[in-house]
Every structure is written in structure tokens, then in C-alpha cells.
Coordinates of C-alpha atoms in Angstrom, one line a residue:
M11 CA 122.6 89.3 100.9
K12 CA 123.0 92.2 103.4
I13 CA 119.7 93.7 104.3
I14 CA 119.1 97.0 106.1
V15 CA 115.5 97.8 107.1
N16 CA 114.9 101.4 108.4
G17 CA 118.6 101.7 109.4
K18 CA 119.0 98.3 111.1
E19 CA 120.4 95.1 109.8
A20 CA 117.7 92.5 109.2
G21 CA 117.0 89.0 107.8
T22 CA 117.6 86.8 110.9
K23 CA 115.3 85.9 113.8
E24 CA 117.5 87.9 116.1
K25 CA 117.7 91.0 113.9
G26 CA 114.2 91.0 112.4
C27 CA 112.1 90.4 109.3
A28 CA 114.0 91.0 106.0
L29 CA 111.1 93.3 104.8
C30 CA 109.6 95.1 107.8
G31 CA 112.1 94.5 110.6
G32 CA 109.6 92.8 112.9
T33 CA 110.9 90.2 115.3
W34 CA 107.7 88.2 115.9
G35 CA 106.7 85.2 113.8
D36 CA 108.8 82.3 112.6
Y37 CA 108.7 82.2 108.8
Y38 CA 111.8 81.5 106.6
E39 CA 112.2 81.7 102.8
E40 CA 115.3 80.8 100.7
I41 CA 116.3 83.8 98.5
D42 CA 119.3 83.3 96.2
G43 CA 120.5 80.3 98.2
E44 CA 120.3 82.1 101.6
K45 CA 117.7 81.4 104.3
L46 CA 116.1 84.7 105.4
F47 CA 113.8 85.3 108.3
F48 CA 110.4 87.0 107.8
C49 CA 107.7 87.7 110.4
C50 CA 105.1 86.2 108.1
D51 CA 104.4 84.7 104.7
I52 CA 103.0 88.0 103.4
C53 CA 106.3 89.8 104.1
A54 CA 108.2 86.9 102.5
L55 CA 106.0 87.0 99.3
E56 CA 106.4 90.8 99.1
F57 CA 110.1 90.5 99.4
V58 CA 110.3 87.8 96.7
N59 CA 108.2 89.9 94.4
M60 CA 110.3 93.0 95.0
V61 CA 113.6 91.1 94.4
N62 CA 112.3 89.5 91.3
E63 CA 111.1 92.8 89.9
V64 CA 114.6 94.4 90.6
K65 CA 116.3 91.4 88.8
K66 CA 113.9 91.7 85.9
R67 CA 114.6 95.4 85.4
T68 CA 118.3 95.3 86.0
N69 CA 119.1 91.8 84.5
W70 CA 121.1 91.0 87.6
S71 CA 121.5 87.4 88.7
K72 CA 121.7 88.3 92.4
I73 CA 121.5 91.2 94.8
D74 CA 124.4 91.7 97.3
E75 CA 122.8 94.4 99.4
L76 CA 119.3 95.8 99.9
I77 CA 118.5 98.9 101.9
I78 CA 114.8 99.4 102.6
N79 CA 113.2 102.5 104.2
G80 CA 109.5 102.9 104.9
N81 CA 106.6 100.6 105.7
Y82 CA 103.4 99.0 104.2
Y83 CA 101.3 102.2 104.5
T84 CA 103.8 104.8 103.0
G85 CA 105.6 102.4 100.7
R86 CA 109.3 101.7 100.7
T87 CA 112.2 103.7 99.2
C88 CA 115.0 101.2 98.4
S89 CA 118.5 100.8 97.1
A90 CA 119.7 97.5 95.7
K91 CA 123.4 96.8 95.0
S92 CA 125.0 94.1 92.9
G93 CA 128.8 94.4 92.7
N94 CA 129.5 98.1 92.0
K95 CA 126.1 98.7 90.5
E96 CA 123.2 100.4 92.4
Y97 CA 119.5 100.6 91.5
K98 CA 117.2 102.9 93.5
F99 CA 113.4 102.4 93.5
Y100 CA 110.2 103.0 95.3
V101 CA 107.8 100.1 95.9
K102 CA 104.3 99.8 97.4
F103 CA 102.4 96.5 97.8
N104 CA 98.7 95.7 97.7
D105 CA 96.8 93.6 100.2
E106 CA 97.7 90.4 98.3
A107 CA 101.5 91.0 98.5
G108 CA 101.6 92.0 94.9
I109 CA 103.3 95.1 93.6
E110 CA 100.9 98.0 93.4
T111 CA 103.5 100.7 92.5
F112 CA 107.1 100.3 91.4
K113 CA 109.1 103.4 90.3
E114 CA 112.7 103.8 89.4
L115 CA 114.4 106.6 91.3
G116 CA 117.2 108.8 89.9

């Protein structure tokens, strides 16, 4: 999965957390058979919850590319791609890494 966070490629220790872009920490989670880097378990859980929500709403089996813009405080405006399909959405998480707000964007 190709991941862009606030304009920069992410998902490895060298490039940054797959959700927030942070380079500190040392947490990994396997998503769709790919080992992704996260700064912490909270970012990993938020990412998993977000990916699962997109898959549920789109009936996609996997996501090829995910573009994430924003942060914890403002929420994140995102674009997910699978093949030639694209799904745009806004997501904001609560303090327990659950989805507080999820809106489809036109």
C-alpha cells in the first residue's frame, strides 16, 4: 500500500508513521499482508479502524493507495484508491483510537 501523509510518503521507519508521519517510536502492524511502521499503538489502531471502515463502506478487499492530510486535532481528509476506484472521506478519532466522525466526501 502506498501511503502519503501530509504530502510525504510514509509507512516505514525511515519515512514516518503511516498515520501521522512521526519518526519516533518503534511499532509495526501488518495491514493487508504488509508490515507498516507506526510511531505508537494508538496510531496503528486508528489506522486499522480507518482502513476497515473504508473497506466496509466500499466493499473493497484491499487499498492500493491512501492519501492522508490533517492531524489528530483537526481530523484527516483522505483519499483511498483501489485499482481505478477512488473514495474520499474525512475521519476524526476519539481518545481511545475509535472513529468519532466519518464522512464521505464528494
